[in-house]
Coordinates of C-alpha atoms and ligand atoms in Angstrom, one line a residue:
M1067 CA 0.0 0.0 0.0
H1068 CA 1.4 3.4 -1.0
I1069 CA 0.5 6.3 1.3
A1070 CA 1.0 10.0 0.7
I1071 CA 1.4 12.0 3.9
I1072 CA 1.0 15.8 3.7
G1073 CA 3.0 17.5 6.5
A1074 CA 6.3 16.4 8.1
G1075 CA 5.8 17.6 11.7
I1076 CA 5.5 15.1 14.6
S1077 CA 2.0 14.0 13.4
G1078 CA 3.1 13.2 9.8
L1079 CA 6.5 11.7 10.7
L1080 CA 5.2 9.4 13.4
S1081 CA 2.3 8.4 11.1
A1082 CA 5.0 7.6 8.5
L1083 CA 7.0 5.6 11.0
E1084 CA 4.0 3.6 12.1
L1085 CA 2.9 2.8 8.6
V1086 CA 6.3 2.0 7.1
E1087 CA 6.9 -0.5 10.0
Q1088 CA 3.8 -2.3 8.8
G1089 CA 5.2 -2.7 5.2
C1090 CA 3.5 0.4 3.6
S1091 CA 5.5 2.6 1.3
I1092 CA 5.4 6.3 2.0
S1093 CA 5.7 9.7 0.2
I1094 CA 5.9 12.5 2.7
F1095 CA 5.4 16.1 1.6
D1096 CA 6.2 19.4 3.3
Q1097 CA 5.8 22.9 2.1
Q1098 CA 9.1 23.8 3.8
Q1099 CA 12.0 21.8 5.1
A1100 CA 10.7 18.8 7.1
A1101 CA 10.3 19.1 10.9
Q1102 CA 10.7 22.9 11.2
A1103 CA 7.2 24.0 12.3
A1104 CA 5.3 23.7 15.6
S1105 CA 6.8 20.3 16.4
W1106 CA 10.3 21.9 16.4
A1107 CA 9.1 25.0 18.3
G1108 CA 7.3 23.2 21.2
G1109 CA 8.6 22.6 24.7
G1110 CA 8.4 18.8 24.7
I1111 CA 6.6 18.2 28.0
L1112 CA 5.2 14.7 27.8
S1113 CA 1.9 15.4 29.5
P1114 CA -0.8 18.0 29.2
M1115 CA 0.2 20.8 31.5
Y1116 CA -2.8 20.5 33.9
P1117 CA -4.3 17.2 32.8
W1118 CA -7.6 17.9 34.7
R1119 CA -8.3 20.9 32.6
Y1120 CA -8.5 18.8 29.4
P1121 CA -11.1 16.4 28.0
Q1122 CA -10.3 12.8 28.8
A1123 CA -9.7 12.1 25.1
V1124 CA -6.5 14.2 25.3
N1125 CA -5.2 12.4 28.4
D1126 CA -6.2 9.0 26.9
L1127 CA -3.6 9.5 24.1
A1128 CA -1.0 11.5 26.2
Q1129 CA -0.7 8.7 28.8
F1130 CA 1.3 6.6 26.3
A1131 CA 3.8 9.3 25.6
K1132 CA 6.7 8.5 27.9
P1133 CA 6.9 4.7 27.4
Q1134 CA 6.3 4.9 23.6
Y1135 CA 9.0 7.6 23.1
Q1136 CA 11.3 5.5 25.2
A1137 CA 10.7 2.5 23.0
W1138 CA 11.2 4.5 19.8
N1139 CA 14.4 6.0 21.2
E1140 CA 15.8 2.5 21.9
K1141 CA 14.9 1.4 18.4
L1142 CA 16.1 4.4 16.4
K1143 CA 19.2 5.3 18.4
P1144 CA 21.4 2.5 17.1
I1145 CA 20.4 3.4 13.5
T1146 CA 20.5 7.2 13.7
G1147 CA 23.1 7.8 16.5
I1148 CA 20.7 10.4 18.0
D1149 CA 19.5 10.2 21.6
F1150 CA 16.4 12.4 21.9
E1151 CA 16.8 12.5 25.6
I1152 CA 13.6 11.6 27.6
H1153 CA 14.5 13.7 30.6
E1154 CA 12.7 12.5 33.7
T1155 CA 12.8 15.6 35.8
G1156 CA 9.3 15.6 37.4
M1157 CA 7.2 18.7 37.5
L1158 CA 6.5 21.2 40.3
I1159 CA 3.2 23.1 40.0
F1160 CA 2.8 26.3 42.2
D1161 CA -0.9 27.2 41.3
E1162 CA -2.5 26.7 44.7
D1163 CA -6.0 26.5 43.3
D1164 CA -5.0 23.4 41.5
F1165 CA -3.5 21.5 44.5
E1166 CA -6.6 19.7 45.6
I1167 CA -8.1 19.1 42.2
G1168 CA -4.7 17.8 41.0
I1169 CA -4.3 15.3 43.9
N1170 CA -7.9 14.1 43.4
Y1171 CA -7.2 13.7 39.7
A1172 CA -4.1 11.7 40.4
E1173 CA -6.0 9.4 42.9
R1174 CA -8.7 8.7 40.3
H1175 CA -6.2 7.9 37.6
H1176 CA -3.9 5.2 38.7
E1177 CA -1.3 5.8 36.0
P1178 CA 2.4 6.1 36.7
M1179 CA 2.5 9.5 34.9
Q1180 CA -0.1 10.8 37.3
Q1181 CA 1.5 10.1 40.6
A1182 CA 1.2 13.3 42.5
E1183 CA 2.0 14.6 46.0
C1184 CA 1.8 17.9 47.9
L1185 CA 5.2 19.1 49.1
N1186 CA 5.9 21.5 51.9
R1187 CA 8.8 24.1 51.6
E1188 CA 11.4 21.7 53.0
Q1189 CA 10.4 18.9 50.7
L1190 CA 10.3 21.1 47.6
E1191 CA 13.7 22.5 48.4
Q1192 CA 15.1 19.0 48.3
I1193 CA 13.6 18.5 44.8
N1194 CA 14.6 21.9 43.5
P1195 CA 16.8 24.4 45.6
H1196 CA 16.3 27.3 43.2
I1197 CA 12.6 28.0 43.8
H1198 CA 11.6 31.5 45.1
P1199 CA 11.1 31.4 48.9
K1200 CA 7.6 32.8 48.6
F1201 CA 6.4 29.4 47.3
K1202 CA 5.7 27.5 50.5
Q1203 CA 4.1 24.5 48.8
A1204 CA 4.0 22.7 45.5
L1205 CA 2.1 19.9 43.7
Y1206 CA 4.8 17.5 42.5
F1207 CA 4.4 15.0 39.6
S1208 CA 7.5 13.0 40.0
Q1209 CA 7.1 10.9 36.9
L1210 CA 6.7 13.6 34.3
A1211 CA 9.4 13.9 31.6
N1212 CA 10.2 16.1 28.7
V1213 CA 11.6 15.1 25.3
R1214 CA 14.2 17.1 23.4
N1215 CA 11.8 17.5 20.4
P1216 CA 14.2 19.0 17.8
R1217 CA 16.4 15.9 18.3
L1218 CA 13.3 13.7 18.2
L1219 CA 12.4 15.1 14.8
Q1220 CA 16.0 14.9 13.6
S1221 CA 16.0 11.2 14.6
L1222 CA 12.7 10.5 12.9
T1223 CA 13.6 12.3 9.6
Q1224 CA 17.0 10.6 9.6
Y1225 CA 15.5 7.2 10.1
L1226 CA 12.8 7.7 7.6
K1227 CA 15.1 9.2 5.0
Q1228 CA 17.4 6.1 5.0
H1229 CA 14.4 3.8 4.7
P1230 CA 14.1 2.2 1.3
R1231 CA 10.2 2.5 1.3
V1232 CA 10.1 6.3 2.2
R1233 CA 10.5 9.3 -0.1
F1234 CA 10.6 12.9 1.1
F1235 CA 9.3 15.8 -0.9
E1236 CA 10.5 19.0 0.9
H1237 CA 9.7 22.6 -0.1
C1238 CA 6.8 21.0 -2.0
P1239 CA 3.4 22.5 -0.9
I1240 CA 0.4 20.5 -1.8
Q1241 CA -2.3 22.7 -3.1
Q1242 CA -5.1 20.7 -4.5
F1243 CA -6.8 17.3 -4.7
Q1244 CA -8.1 15.6 -7.8
I1245 CA -11.3 14.0 -6.5
T1246 CA -13.5 11.6 -8.4
E1247 CA -16.6 10.4 -6.6
D1248 CA -15.5 9.0 -3.3
R1249 CA -11.7 9.1 -3.7
I1250 CA -8.7 11.4 -4.1
Q1251 CA -7.1 10.2 -7.3
A1252 CA -4.1 12.5 -7.0
I1253 CA -2.7 15.4 -5.0
Q1254 CA -1.2 18.3 -6.9
S1255 CA 1.8 20.3 -5.7
A1256 CA 2.4 24.0 -6.4
D1257 CA 4.7 23.1 -9.3
G1258 CA 1.8 21.5 -11.0
R1259 CA 3.0 17.9 -10.6
L1260 CA 0.5 15.2 -9.7
H1261 CA 1.3 12.6 -7.1
R1262 CA -0.8 9.4 -6.8
A1263 CA -1.2 7.1 -3.8
D1264 CA -3.7 4.6 -2.5
H1265 CA -4.3 6.6 0.6
I1266 CA -3.7 10.3 1.7
V1267 CA -3.0 11.4 5.2
L1268 CA -3.5 15.1 6.1
A1269 CA -1.0 16.0 8.9
T1270 CA -0.9 19.7 8.2
G1271 CA -1.1 21.1 11.7
A1272 CA -2.0 24.8 11.9
W1273 CA -2.5 24.9 8.1
S1274 CA -5.3 22.3 8.1
Q1275 CA -8.1 24.7 7.4
H1276 CA -6.7 25.0 3.9
W1277 CA -8.5 21.7 3.0
A1278 CA -12.0 22.9 4.1
A1279 CA -13.4 24.0 0.8
Q1280 CA -12.0 21.0 -1.1
L1281 CA -13.4 18.5 1.4
G1282 CA -16.6 20.4 1.9
L1283 CA -16.1 20.4 5.7
E1284 CA -15.8 23.1 8.3
I1285 CA -12.3 22.6 9.8
P1286 CA -12.1 24.7 13.0
V1287 CA -8.3 24.6 13.3
Q1288 CA -6.5 28.0 13.8
P1289 CA -2.9 28.9 14.2
V1290 CA -2.2 29.9 17.9
Q1291 CA 1.3 31.4 18.3
G1292 CA 3.4 30.3 21.3
Q1293 CA 6.8 31.8 22.1
I1294 CA 9.8 30.3 23.9
V1295 CA 12.9 32.0 25.5
L1296 CA 15.9 29.7 25.8
F1297 CA 18.5 30.1 28.6
K1298 CA 21.8 28.3 29.0
T1299 CA 22.7 27.3 32.6
P1300 CA 25.3 24.8 33.7
A1301 CA 24.4 21.1 33.0
Q1302 CA 21.8 19.7 35.5
W1303 CA 21.5 23.2 37.2
L1304 CA 17.7 23.2 37.2
P1305 CA 16.6 19.7 38.5
S1306 CA 12.8 19.8 37.8
M1307 CA 10.3 21.3 35.4
C1308 CA 8.3 24.2 37.1
M1309 CA 4.9 25.6 36.3
N1310 CA 2.9 28.5 37.5
K1311 CA -0.1 30.3 35.9
V1312 CA 0.4 28.3 32.7
M1313 CA 4.0 29.5 32.4
Y1314 CA 6.8 26.9 32.6
L1315 CA 10.5 26.1 32.8
I1316 CA 11.8 23.0 31.1
P1317 CA 15.4 21.9 31.8
R1318 CA 17.3 19.9 29.2
Q1319 CA 20.1 17.6 30.3
D1320 CA 22.9 19.9 29.0
G1321 CA 21.7 22.9 31.0
H1322 CA 19.5 24.6 28.4
V1323 CA 16.2 25.8 30.0
L1324 CA 13.2 26.6 27.9
C1325 CA 10.8 29.2 29.3
G1326 CA 7.3 29.6 27.9
S1327 CA 4.8 30.1 26.7
S1328 CA 2.2 32.5 25.3
M1329 CA -1.0 32.1 23.4
R1330 CA -1.5 34.7 20.6
H1331 CA -3.9 34.8 17.7
V1332 CA -1.8 36.5 15.0
G1333 CA -2.4 34.4 11.9
F1334 CA 0.7 32.7 10.6
D1335 CA 3.2 35.2 12.0
T1336 CA 6.1 33.5 13.9
T1337 CA 7.9 36.7 14.8
P1338 CA 8.8 36.7 18.6
N1339 CA 7.1 39.7 20.3
P1340 CA 9.2 41.8 22.8
Q1341 CA 6.2 42.3 25.3
T1342 CA 5.5 38.5 25.2
Q1343 CA 9.2 37.9 26.0
Q1344 CA 8.9 40.2 28.9
D1345 CA 5.8 38.4 30.2
I1346 CA 7.5 35.1 30.0
L1347 CA 10.6 36.3 31.8
T1348 CA 8.6 37.9 34.6
A1349 CA 6.7 34.7 35.2
C1350 CA 9.8 32.5 35.0
F1351 CA 11.9 34.7 37.3
E1352 CA 9.0 34.7 39.8
M1353 CA 9.5 31.0 40.0
V1354 CA 13.3 30.8 39.7
P1355 CA 14.9 34.2 40.3
E1356 CA 18.5 33.0 39.9
L1357 CA 17.8 32.2 36.3
A1358 CA 18.2 35.9 35.5
Q1359 CA 22.0 35.5 35.9
F1360 CA 22.3 33.2 32.9
P1361 CA 22.3 34.2 29.3
I1362 CA 19.4 34.0 26.9
V1363 CA 20.7 32.1 23.9
K1364 CA 17.7 32.1 21.6
Q1365 CA 14.0 32.8 21.3
W1366 CA 11.4 31.7 18.8
A1367 CA 7.7 31.3 18.2
G1368 CA 5.7 28.5 16.6
L1369 CA 2.1 27.9 15.5
R1370 CA 0.0 25.4 17.4
P1371 CA -2.8 23.7 15.5
G1372 CA -5.6 25.2 17.7
S1373 CA -8.7 23.1 17.8
P1374 CA -11.9 23.9 19.8
T1375 CA -11.3 21.5 22.7
G1376 CA -7.7 20.4 22.1
V1377 CA -8.9 17.0 20.9
P1378 CA -7.3 16.1 17.6
Y1379 CA -9.1 14.8 14.5
I1380 CA -7.9 11.3 13.8
G1381 CA -9.6 9.0 11.3
K1382 CA -11.1 8.8 7.9
V1383 CA -12.7 11.8 6.2
P1384 CA -16.4 10.8 6.1
S1385 CA -17.2 11.4 2.4
L1386 CA -14.0 10.0 0.9
N1387 CA -12.7 6.5 1.1
N1388 CA -9.0 7.1 1.0
V1389 CA -8.4 10.3 2.9
W1390 CA -7.4 10.4 6.6
M1391 CA -6.8 13.1 9.2
N1392 CA -4.3 13.4 12.0
F1393 CA -4.3 17.1 13.0
G1394 CA -5.6 19.6 15.5
H1395 CA -3.5 18.6 18.5
F1396 CA -3.2 22.2 19.8
R1397 CA -1.0 22.4 22.9
N1398 CA -0.3 18.7 23.2
G1399 CA 0.8 17.4 19.8
L1400 CA 4.1 16.1 21.1
C1401 CA 2.7 14.2 24.1
M1402 CA -0.3 12.8 22.0
G1403 CA 2.0 12.2 19.0
T1404 CA 2.9 8.5 19.4
A1405 CA -0.6 7.3 20.3
S1406 CA -2.2 9.5 17.6
A1407 CA -0.1 8.0 14.9
Q1408 CA -0.6 4.5 16.3
L1409 CA -4.4 5.0 16.3
L1410 CA -4.3 6.3 12.8
R1411 CA -2.3 3.3 11.6
Q1412 CA -4.7 0.9 13.4
L1413 CA -7.7 2.6 11.8
M1414 CA -6.1 2.6 8.3
L1415 CA -5.1 -1.1 8.5
G1416 CA -8.3 -2.3 10.2
Q1417 CA -6.5 -3.3 13.4
E1418 CA -7.6 -3.3 17.0
T1419 CA -7.3 0.3 18.4
I1420 CA -5.3 1.5 21.4
V1421 CA -8.2 3.7 22.5
D1422 CA -11.8 4.1 21.5
P1423 CA -11.6 6.2 18.3
A1424 CA -15.0 7.8 18.6
A1425 CA -13.8 11.0 20.3
Y1426 CA -11.4 11.8 17.4
D1427 CA -13.6 10.8 14.5
P1428 CA -13.7 13.4 11.7
K1429 CA -17.4 12.6 11.3
Q1430 CA -18.0 15.3 13.9
L1431 CA -16.9 17.9 11.4
Q1432 CA -19.8 19.8 9.9
P1433 CA -20.3 20.1 6.2
T1434 CA -19.4 23.6 4.9
S1435 CA -22.4 25.9 4.9
I1436 CA -23.2 27.1 1.4
C1437 CA -23.8 30.9 1.4
A1438 CA -26.4 32.1 -1.0
Ligands
LIG1187 C1 5.7 27.3 22.1 C2 5.0 25.9 22.0 C3 5.2 25.0 23.0 C4 4.6 23.7 22.9 N1 4.9 22.9 24.0 C5 4.4 21.6 23.9 C6 4.7 20.6 24.9 O1 5.4 20.9 25.8 N2 4.1 19.4 24.8 C7 3.3 19.0 23.7 O2 2.9 17.9 23.7 N3 3.0 19.9 22.7 C8 3.6 21.2 22.8 N4 3.3 22.1 21.8 C9 2.3 21.7 20.8 C10 2.9 20.9 19.7 O3 4.2 21.5 19.3 C11 2.0 20.8 18.5 O4 0.7 20.4 18.9 C12 2.5 19.8 17.5 O5 3.8 20.1 17.2 C13 1.7 19.7 16.2 O6 2.3 18.9 15.3 P1 1.9 18.7 13.8 O7 2.8 17.7 13.2 O8 0.4 18.5 13.8 O9 2.1 20.2 13.2 P2 3.5 20.9 12.7 O10 4.7 20.5 13.5 O11 3.2 22.3 12.6 O12 3.6 20.2 11.3 C14 2.7 20.5 10.2 C15 3.5 20.5 8.9 O13 2.7 20.5 7.8 C16 3.3 21.3 6.8 N5 2.2 21.7 5.9 C17 1.1 22.4 6.1 N6 0.4 22.6 5.0 C18 1.0 21.9 4.0 C19 0.8 21.8 2.6 N7 -0.3 22.3 2.0 N8 1.6 21.1 1.9 C20 2.8 20.5 2.4 N9 3.1 20.7 3.7 C21 2.2 21.4 4.5 C22 3.9 22.4 7.6 O14 4.9 23.0 6.8 C23 4.5 21.7 8.8 O15 5.8 21.2 8.6 C24 3.9 23.4 21.8 C25 3.7 24.3 20.8 C26 4.3 25.5 20.8 C27 4.2 26.4 19.6

């Protein structure tokens, strides 16, 4: 079976990986260089930030993130030589309003990722000695990890590019479909070329609304800009991830610390904004004041594929027999990535599914309203 995947972010690359491992051949298209959009720009926390604030369908996919990325890292590392560093730092949360609800949530969900405890000042200092003294308590998720997502993407692209059944088409925007009755016969790139495949997967992230008119469906996916500021501290300086008021610090093993993030509706603009940078710094120095002594080495912004509830669309397009969606992951595309791709592969190949697919079914998308 030959599959064309449009979009080489985490959703497209992991879909390619799942399908190629089952014997499919893959053509993967991206309008720019592969793996440079939201999936590169993200923070890499392998859990929704406050899981209880999300629909269960988000957590149902995200719960698989850490073990599945660990398994892929073990498999790909000997071939690519890239370790994408699943860094098990745990996470401290300082939002007091969330303490009780967080503990209750953890008790209801007996998953390793959701083990939580409330720490007093003495205990939290043992976990992380750099926290501002004004924080007397914290909610601690000891099992949470982050992945070094740019390296993850590098590993995936390198593995797929050396695979004999995979072909990459970079800087190759797909613009149109040739549809006959209930199938896409070919997809057309901007240079006019037609590309044929048995099945088409749309993994186009924040750009997915582009397909609405051609599919005759409302696709409520909007770009939502998020900005990150990157510090360089000594290796292992910050021992845990930290979160307060939806702002976070994410330490990498080599001492880089990512600070983020923001939510701005500015179309497809990825220019970092000075005021947003200031807001991020204020929030992060409030948690860890000593961070201010270290240099900022980079900053950037990326476009999340914002969907109404954060639940992605995964499954077959209702009116067409060979078109599939895997997009709309909003703030959690990295942590939902492995299970989303697995679910897509299972649906495409008629296999038993890892979760109930109903919550993600593109059938819920409304037909485009025809204006008189
Ligand atoms: C600042 C920030 C922090 C984040 N932190 C986290 C986090 O800690 N944990 C987490 O789980 N998630 C996080 N996210 C969210 C996560 O990054 C996204 O949900 C995820 O990357 C979406 O992946 P994707 O593959 O669907 O989209 P993308 O990575 O954007 O990939 C889509 C690709 O499709 C291509 N494309 C689009 N249209 C076409 C076309 N017509 N033809 C060809 N190619 C096309 C694009 O060029 C792009 O490469 C964060 C996001 C941001 C911005």
